[in-house]
PDB file of C-alpha atoms and ligand atoms in Angstrom:
ATOM      1  CA  UNK S   1      -7.304 -28.300  -4.396  1.00 65.00           C
ATOM      2  CA  UNK S   2      -4.826 -25.948  -6.756  1.00 76.00           C
ATOM      3  CA  UNK S   3      -2.889 -23.591  -4.123  1.00 87.00           C
ATOM      4  CA  UNK S   4      -4.086 -20.401  -3.848  1.00 93.00           C
ATOM      5  CA  UNK S   5      -1.664 -17.293  -3.943  1.00 95.00           C
ATOM      6  CA  UNK S   6      -0.577 -15.393  -1.021  1.00 96.00           C
ATOM      7  CA  UNK S   7      -2.031 -11.434   0.116  1.00 97.00           C
ATOM      8  CA  UNK S   8       0.778  -9.602   1.404  1.00 98.00           C
ATOM      9  CA  UNK S   9      -0.742  -6.413   2.796  1.00 98.00           C
ATOM     10  CA  UNK S  10       1.837  -3.416   3.028  1.00 98.00           C
ATOM     11  CA  UNK S  11       1.197   0.044   4.731  1.00 98.00           C
ATOM     12  CA  UNK S  12       3.329   2.592   6.147  1.00 96.00           C
ATOM     13  CA  UNK S  13       3.420   6.804   6.375  1.00 94.00           C
ATOM     14  CA  UNK S  14       3.884   8.774   3.149  1.00 85.00           C
ATOM     15  CA  UNK S  15       7.348   9.450   2.596  1.00 86.00           C
ATOM     16  CA  UNK S  16       8.573   6.217   4.041  1.00 90.00           C
ATOM     17  CA  UNK S  17      10.141   5.119   1.100  1.00 90.00           C
ATOM     18  CA  UNK S  18       6.756   2.665   0.365  1.00 93.00           C
ATOM     19  CA  UNK S  19       6.233   3.011  -3.212  1.00 91.00           C
ATOM     20  CA  UNK S  20      10.333   2.784  -3.884  1.00 93.00           C
ATOM     21  CA  UNK S  21      10.671  -0.626  -1.976  1.00 96.00           C
ATOM     22  CA  UNK S  22       7.514  -2.285  -3.342  1.00 96.00           C
ATOM     23  CA  UNK S  23       8.763  -1.105  -6.729  1.00 94.00           C
ATOM     24  CA  UNK S  24      12.014  -2.447  -6.687  1.00 95.00           C
ATOM     25  CA  UNK S  25      10.476  -5.629  -4.906  1.00 95.00           C
ATOM     26  CA  UNK S  26       8.095  -5.788  -7.767  1.00 95.00           C
ATOM     27  CA  UNK S  27      11.310  -5.875 -10.261  1.00 93.00           C
ATOM     28  CA  UNK S  28      12.684  -8.714  -8.424  1.00 91.00           C
ATOM     29  CA  UNK S  29       9.805 -11.119  -8.271  1.00 89.00           C
ATOM     30  CA  UNK S  30       8.327 -11.315 -11.790  1.00 87.00           C
ATOM     31  CA  UNK S  31       5.524 -13.358  -9.793  1.00 89.00           C
ATOM     32  CA  UNK S  32       4.009 -11.015  -7.592  1.00 95.00           C
ATOM     33  CA  UNK S  33       1.301  -9.754  -8.823  1.00 97.00           C
ATOM     34  CA  UNK S  34       0.834  -6.147  -7.789  1.00 97.00           C
ATOM     35  CA  UNK S  35      -2.828  -4.765  -7.109  1.00 98.00           C
ATOM     36  CA  UNK S  36      -3.577  -1.633  -8.754  1.00 98.00           C
ATOM     37  CA  UNK S  37      -6.213   0.634  -6.287  1.00 98.00           C
ATOM     38  CA  UNK S  38      -8.532   2.895  -7.701  1.00 98.00           C
ATOM     39  CA  UNK S  39      -8.518   6.819  -6.554  1.00 98.00           C
ATOM     40  CA  UNK S  40     -10.240  10.333  -6.672  1.00 98.00           C
ATOM     41  CA  UNK S  41      -6.378  11.476  -5.895  1.00 96.00           C
ATOM     42  CA  UNK S  42      -5.776  13.707  -9.259  1.00 95.00           C
ATOM     43  CA  UNK S  43      -2.472  11.881 -10.817  1.00 95.00           C
ATOM     44  CA  UNK S  44       0.911  13.434  -9.767  1.00 89.00           C
ATOM     45  CA  UNK S  45       3.799  13.794 -11.657  1.00 87.00           C
ATOM     46  CA  UNK S  46       4.215  11.053 -14.198  1.00 89.00           C
ATOM     47  CA  UNK S  47       1.732   9.207 -12.916  1.00 94.00           C
ATOM     48  CA  UNK S  48      -0.419   6.912 -15.455  1.00 96.00           C
ATOM     49  CA  UNK S  49      -3.713   5.421 -15.031  1.00 98.00           C
ATOM     50  CA  UNK S  50      -4.225   1.690 -15.120  1.00 97.00           C
ATOM     51  CA  UNK S  51      -0.571   1.540 -14.024  1.00 95.00           C
ATOM     52  CA  UNK S  52      -0.314   3.984 -10.532  1.00 94.00           C
ATOM     53  CA  UNK S  53      -3.384   3.482  -9.991  1.00 97.00           C
ATOM     54  CA  UNK S  54      -7.009   3.829 -11.863  1.00 98.00           C
ATOM     55  CA  UNK S  55      -7.848   7.566 -11.700  1.00 98.00           C
ATOM     56  CA  UNK S  56     -11.708   7.803 -11.564  1.00 98.00           C
ATOM     57  CA  UNK S  57     -14.558  10.471 -10.361  1.00 98.00           C
ATOM     58  CA  UNK S  58     -15.706  10.335  -6.691  1.00 98.00           C
ATOM     59  CA  UNK S  59     -19.259   8.898  -8.358  1.00 98.00           C
ATOM     60  CA  UNK S  60     -18.150   6.193 -10.159  1.00 98.00           C
ATOM     61  CA  UNK S  61     -15.604   5.531  -7.394  1.00 98.00           C
ATOM     62  CA  UNK S  62     -19.628   5.729  -4.894  1.00 98.00           C
ATOM     63  CA  UNK S  63     -21.267   3.269  -7.351  1.00 98.00           C
ATOM     64  CA  UNK S  64     -18.236   1.057  -7.336  1.00 98.00           C
ATOM     65  CA  UNK S  65     -18.909   0.921  -3.580  1.00 98.00           C
ATOM     66  CA  UNK S  66     -22.443   0.264  -4.141  1.00 98.00           C
ATOM     67  CA  UNK S  67     -22.237  -2.520  -6.247  1.00 98.00           C
ATOM     68  CA  UNK S  68     -19.530  -4.384  -3.696  1.00 97.00           C
ATOM     69  CA  UNK S  69     -16.448  -4.390  -5.649  1.00 98.00           C
ATOM     70  CA  UNK S  70     -14.331  -2.859  -3.367  1.00 98.00           C
ATOM     71  CA  UNK S  71     -12.455  -5.233  -1.073  1.00 98.00           C
ATOM     72  CA  UNK S  72     -11.720  -2.522   1.502  1.00 98.00           C
ATOM     73  CA  UNK S  73     -11.366   1.508   0.988  1.00 98.00           C
ATOM     74  CA  UNK S  74     -10.958   4.521   2.977  1.00 97.00           C
ATOM     75  CA  UNK S  75     -10.568   7.741   2.462  1.00 95.00           C
ATOM     76  CA  UNK S  76      -6.625   8.926   2.907  1.00 91.00           C
ATOM     77  CA  UNK S  77      -5.301  12.447   3.310  1.00 85.00           C
ATOM     78  CA  UNK S  78      -9.060  13.900   1.615  1.00 88.00           C
ATOM     79  CA  UNK S  79      -8.928  11.224  -1.555  1.00 96.00           C
ATOM     80  CA  UNK S  80     -10.588   7.897  -1.892  1.00 98.00           C
ATOM     81  CA  UNK S  81      -8.629   5.328  -2.358  1.00 98.00           C
ATOM     82  CA  UNK S  82     -10.331   1.395  -3.134  1.00 98.00           C
ATOM     83  CA  UNK S  83      -9.094  -1.934  -3.756  1.00 98.00           C
ATOM     84  CA  UNK S  84     -10.733  -4.289  -6.338  1.00 98.00           C
ATOM     85  CA  UNK S  85     -12.331  -7.350  -4.773  1.00 97.00           C
ATOM     86  CA  UNK S  86     -12.111  -9.090  -8.192  1.00 97.00           C
ATOM     87  CA  UNK S  87      -9.031  -8.529  -8.659  1.00 97.00           C
ATOM     88  CA  UNK S  88      -7.362 -10.034  -5.271  1.00 97.00           C
ATOM     89  CA  UNK S  89      -9.851 -13.395  -5.250  1.00 96.00           C
ATOM     90  CA  UNK S  90      -8.652 -14.167  -8.872  1.00 97.00           C
ATOM     91  CA  UNK S  91      -5.503 -13.560  -8.728  1.00 97.00           C
ATOM     92  CA  UNK S  92      -4.939 -15.800  -5.228  1.00 97.00           C
ATOM     93  CA  UNK S  93      -7.615 -18.623  -6.555  1.00 96.00           C
ATOM     94  CA  UNK S  94      -5.651 -18.326 -10.100  1.00 95.00           C
ATOM     95  CA  UNK S  95      -2.635 -19.475  -7.630  1.00 95.00           C
ATOM     96  CA  UNK S  96      -0.398 -16.071  -7.828  1.00 95.00           C
ATOM     97  CA  UNK S  97       0.670 -13.671  -4.915  1.00 96.00           C
ATOM     98  CA  UNK S  98      -0.598 -10.501  -4.679  1.00 97.00           C
ATOM     99  CA  UNK S  99       0.786  -7.384  -2.972  1.00 98.00           C
ATOM    100  CA  UNK S 100      -1.189  -4.289  -1.493  1.00 98.00           C
ATOM    101  CA  UNK S 101      -0.293  -1.145  -0.711  1.00 97.00           C
ATOM    102  CA  UNK S 102      -2.969   0.513   1.631  1.00 97.00           C
ATOM    103  CA  UNK S 103      -3.377   2.297   4.168  1.00 96.00           C
ATOM    104  CA  UNK S 104      -4.436   1.691   7.812  1.00 97.00           C
ATOM    105  CA  UNK S 105      -7.585   1.845   8.356  1.00 96.00           C
ATOM    106  CA  UNK S 106      -7.806   0.134   5.143  1.00 97.00           C
ATOM    107  CA  UNK S 107      -5.402  -2.844   5.872  1.00 98.00           C
ATOM    108  CA  UNK S 108      -7.582  -3.068   9.445  1.00 97.00           C
ATOM    109  CA  UNK S 109     -10.495  -4.499   7.147  1.00 97.00           C
ATOM    110  CA  UNK S 110      -8.604  -7.273   4.827  1.00 97.00           C
ATOM    111  CA  UNK S 111      -6.946  -7.983   8.212  1.00 97.00           C
ATOM    112  CA  UNK S 112     -10.510  -9.271   9.269  1.00 97.00           C
ATOM    113  CA  UNK S 113     -10.989 -10.797   5.560  1.00 96.00           C
ATOM    114  CA  UNK S 114      -7.844 -11.967   5.051  1.00 96.00           C
ATOM    115  CA  UNK S 115      -6.573 -12.893   8.058  1.00 96.00           C
ATOM    116  CA  UNK S 116      -3.829 -15.577   6.537  1.00 96.00           C
ATOM    117  CA  UNK S 117      -2.434 -12.542   4.738  1.00 97.00           C
ATOM    118  CA  UNK S 118       1.368 -11.092   5.643  1.00 97.00           C
ATOM    119  CA  UNK S 119       1.135  -7.448   6.836  1.00 98.00           C
ATOM    120  CA  UNK S 120       4.464  -5.354   6.686  1.00 98.00           C
ATOM    121  CA  UNK S 121       4.453  -2.286   8.204  1.00 98.00           C
ATOM    122  CA  UNK S 122       7.373   0.185   6.427  1.00 97.00           C
ATOM    123  CA  UNK S 123       8.547   3.347   8.582  1.00 96.00           C
ATOM    124  CA  UNK S 124      10.751   6.045   8.423  1.00 95.00           C
ATOM    125  CA  UNK S 125      13.434   6.006  10.615  1.00 93.00           C
ATOM    126  CA  UNK S 126      12.735   8.915  11.843  1.00 92.00           C
ATOM    127  CA  UNK S 127      10.015  11.462  11.462  1.00 89.00           C
ATOM    128  CA  UNK S 128      12.322  14.035  10.671  1.00 90.00           C
ATOM    129  CA  UNK S 129      13.738  12.254   7.702  1.00 89.00           C
ATOM    130  CA  UNK S 130       9.830  11.428   6.770  1.00 91.00           C
ATOM    131  CA  UNK S 131       9.740  15.517   6.207  1.00 87.00           C
ATOM    132  CA  UNK S 132      12.707  16.013   4.753  1.00 88.00           C
ATOM    133  CA  UNK S 133      11.583  13.178   2.231  1.00 86.00           C
ATOM    134  CA  UNK S 134       8.101  14.481   1.675  1.00 85.00           C
ATOM    135  CA  UNK S 135       9.553  18.229   1.370  1.00 83.00           C
ATOM    136  CA  UNK S 136      11.724  17.119  -1.126  1.00 83.00           C
ATOM    137  CA  UNK S 137       9.590  14.904  -3.448  1.00 76.00           C
ATOM    138  CA  UNK S 138       8.005  18.633  -4.655  1.00 68.00           C
ATOM    139  CA  UNK S 139       5.492  16.978  -6.031  1.00 71.00           C
ATOM    140  CA  UNK S 140       2.324  17.632  -3.218  1.00 74.00           C
ATOM    141  CA  UNK S 141       1.031  21.509  -2.803  1.00 81.00           C
ATOM    142  CA  UNK S 142       3.077  22.365   1.309  1.00 83.00           C
ATOM    143  CA  UNK S 143      -0.581  22.094   2.552  1.00 85.00           C
ATOM    144  CA  UNK S 144      -0.742  18.035   1.470  1.00 82.00           C
ATOM    145  CA  UNK S 145       2.496  17.601   2.598  1.00 84.00           C
ATOM    146  CA  UNK S 146       1.123  19.253   6.180  1.00 86.00           C
ATOM    147  CA  UNK S 147      -1.730  17.131   6.178  1.00 85.00           C
ATOM    148  CA  UNK S 148       0.864  14.177   5.079  1.00 85.00           C
ATOM    149  CA  UNK S 149       2.530  14.362   8.210  1.00 88.00           C
ATOM    150  CA  UNK S 150      -0.088  14.985  10.546  1.00 88.00           C
ATOM    151  CA  UNK S 151      -1.683  11.744   9.350  1.00 89.00           C
ATOM    152  CA  UNK S 152       1.849   9.787   9.607  1.00 92.00           C
ATOM    153  CA  UNK S 153       2.129   9.884  13.491  1.00 90.00           C
ATOM    154  CA  UNK S 154      -1.565   8.353  13.346  1.00 92.00           C
ATOM    155  CA  UNK S 155      -0.193   5.922  10.961  1.00 94.00           C
ATOM    156  CA  UNK S 156       2.507   4.608  12.854  1.00 95.00           C
ATOM    157  CA  UNK S 157       0.618   4.356  15.990  1.00 95.00           C
ATOM    158  CA  UNK S 158      -1.186   1.282  13.972  1.00 96.00           C
ATOM    159  CA  UNK S 159       2.312  -0.395  13.257  1.00 97.00           C
ATOM    160  CA  UNK S 160       2.276  -2.713  16.265  1.00 97.00           C
ATOM    161  CA  UNK S 161      -1.158  -4.314  14.034  1.00 97.00           C
ATOM    162  CA  UNK S 162       1.632  -5.999  11.587  1.00 98.00           C
ATOM    163  CA  UNK S 163       2.823  -9.011  11.165  1.00 97.00           C
ATOM    164  CA  UNK S 164       6.453  -6.989  10.242  1.00 98.00           C
ATOM    165  CA  UNK S 165       7.914  -4.023  11.288  1.00 98.00           C
ATOM    166  CA  UNK S 166      10.584  -2.322   8.721  1.00 97.00           C
ATOM    167  CA  UNK S 167      12.892   0.609   9.543  1.00 97.00           C
ATOM    168  CA  UNK S 168      13.299   2.135   6.166  1.00 96.00           C
ATOM    169  CA  UNK S 169      16.950   2.826   6.419  1.00 94.00           C
ATOM    170  CA  UNK S 170      18.372   2.340   4.125  1.00 94.00           C
ATOM    171  CA  UNK S 171      16.934   0.950   0.596  1.00 94.00           C
ATOM    172  CA  UNK S 172      18.553  -2.231  -0.481  1.00 95.00           C
ATOM    173  CA  UNK S 173      18.612  -3.480   3.147  1.00 97.00           C
ATOM    174  CA  UNK S 174      14.835  -2.948   3.695  1.00 97.00           C
ATOM    175  CA  UNK S 175      14.013  -4.479  -0.033  1.00 96.00           C
ATOM    176  CA  UNK S 176      15.911  -7.614   1.155  1.00 96.00           C
ATOM    177  CA  UNK S 177      14.864  -7.835   4.702  1.00 96.00           C
ATOM    178  CA  UNK S 178      11.256  -7.964   2.434  1.00 97.00           C
ATOM    179  CA  UNK S 179      12.341 -10.027   0.077  1.00 94.00           C
ATOM    180  CA  UNK S 180      13.174 -12.514   3.095  1.00 95.00           C
ATOM    181  CA  UNK S 181       9.466 -11.735   4.575  1.00 95.00           C
ATOM    182  CA  UNK S 182       8.070 -12.943   0.950  1.00 93.00           C
ATOM    183  CA  UNK S 183      10.126 -16.002  -0.109  1.00 88.00           C
ATOM    184  CA  UNK S 184       9.407 -17.191   3.839  1.00 74.00           C
ATOM    185  CA  UNK S 185       5.451 -17.143   3.438  1.00 68.00           C
ATOM    186  CA  UNK S 186       5.980 -18.149   0.467  1.00 60.00           C
ATOM    187  CA  UNK S 187       7.950 -21.444   1.571  1.00 55.00           C
ATOM    188  CA  UNK S 188       5.833 -22.462   4.478  1.00 51.00           C
ATOM    189  CA  UNK S 189       2.540 -21.965   2.351  1.00 48.00           C
TER     190      UNK S 189
HETATM  191  P1  5GP M 201      -0.846   8.880  -2.150  1.00 83.03           P
HETATM  192  O1  5GP M 201      -1.447   9.186  -2.323  1.00 83.03           O
HETATM  193  O2  5GP M 201       0.588   8.491  -1.544  1.00 83.03           O
HETATM  194  O3  5GP M 201      -0.363   7.076  -3.368  1.00 83.03           O
HETATM  195  O4  5GP M 201      -1.029   7.015  -1.498  1.00 83.03           O
HETATM  196  C1  5GP M 201      -1.391   7.969  -0.063  1.00 83.03           C
HETATM  197  C2  5GP M 201      -2.155   6.542   0.911  1.00 83.03           C
HETATM  198  O5  5GP M 201      -3.319   5.753  -0.098  1.00 83.03           O
HETATM  199  C3  5GP M 201      -0.737   5.892   1.133  1.00 83.03           C
HETATM  200  O6  5GP M 201      -0.748   5.572   2.476  1.00 83.03           O
HETATM  201  C4  5GP M 201      -1.404   4.290   0.417  1.00 83.03           C
HETATM  202  O7  5GP M 201      -0.917   3.552   0.981  1.00 83.03           O
HETATM  203  C5  5GP M 201      -2.903   4.832  -0.013  1.00 83.03           C
HETATM  204  N1  5GP M 201      -3.711   3.868  -0.334  1.00 83.03           N
HETATM  205  C6  5GP M 201      -3.202   3.273  -1.599  1.00 83.03           C
HETATM  206  N2  5GP M 201      -4.223   2.285  -2.609  1.00 83.03           N
HETATM  207  C7  5GP M 201      -5.059   2.438  -1.795  1.00 83.03           C
HETATM  208  C8  5GP M 201      -6.376   1.500  -1.301  1.00 83.03           C
HETATM  209  O8  5GP M 201      -6.616   0.497  -2.076  1.00 83.03           O
HETATM  210  N3  5GP M 201      -7.303   1.247  -0.125  1.00 83.03           N
HETATM  211  C9  5GP M 201      -6.279   2.086   1.381  1.00 83.03           C
HETATM  212  N4  5GP M 201      -7.083   2.409   2.258  1.00 83.03           N
HETATM  213  N5  5GP M 201      -4.997   3.257   0.716  1.00 83.03           N
HETATM  214  C10 5GP M 201      -4.540   3.078  -0.347  1.00 83.03           C
END
């Protein structure tokens, strides 16, 4: 039987530097596929439809839920986010590794569906640092920043569920640790 791909689930609070780490790892590892989620959140800054997310309406999102097209979905910071079941299953069957960036609730569901997945939690060095990073980002309203901070503590409390916890003090070091985790998982698999 052909070798299946590996699933990597990455979570962590907004502002922990998750997206930057993910961009860097995708740039270094051409064989790793990124699962583009769909969301009802409006695009931020220079985010592009079909690149960062599939930006869809609430009605279209609910249709996907009803049709069973989502491997998981969750409401995060007041918006809906979901992962395409077909994309994950087809890509893994093709033998390609897939990386997901999803929240802790969505991850919990996938730990059950894909027990062989490798999970990584990216944490900020301190909550104060997280607050600074969110404020610096300047792409969210003050209310949105406030909501993300509140959620961060709840997300941090779920870190123990993950196979690996990476404290993102310094980008290069975090990316290199993640590279090691991914490399090892592929080698062992
Ligand atoms: P942001 O709005 O900052 O892009 O993402 C907010 C949160 O939604 C992040 O924690 C991110 O991991 C999560 N997220 C992104 N896509 C998905 C998804 O498909 N499913 C779930 N459950 N969470 C997602």
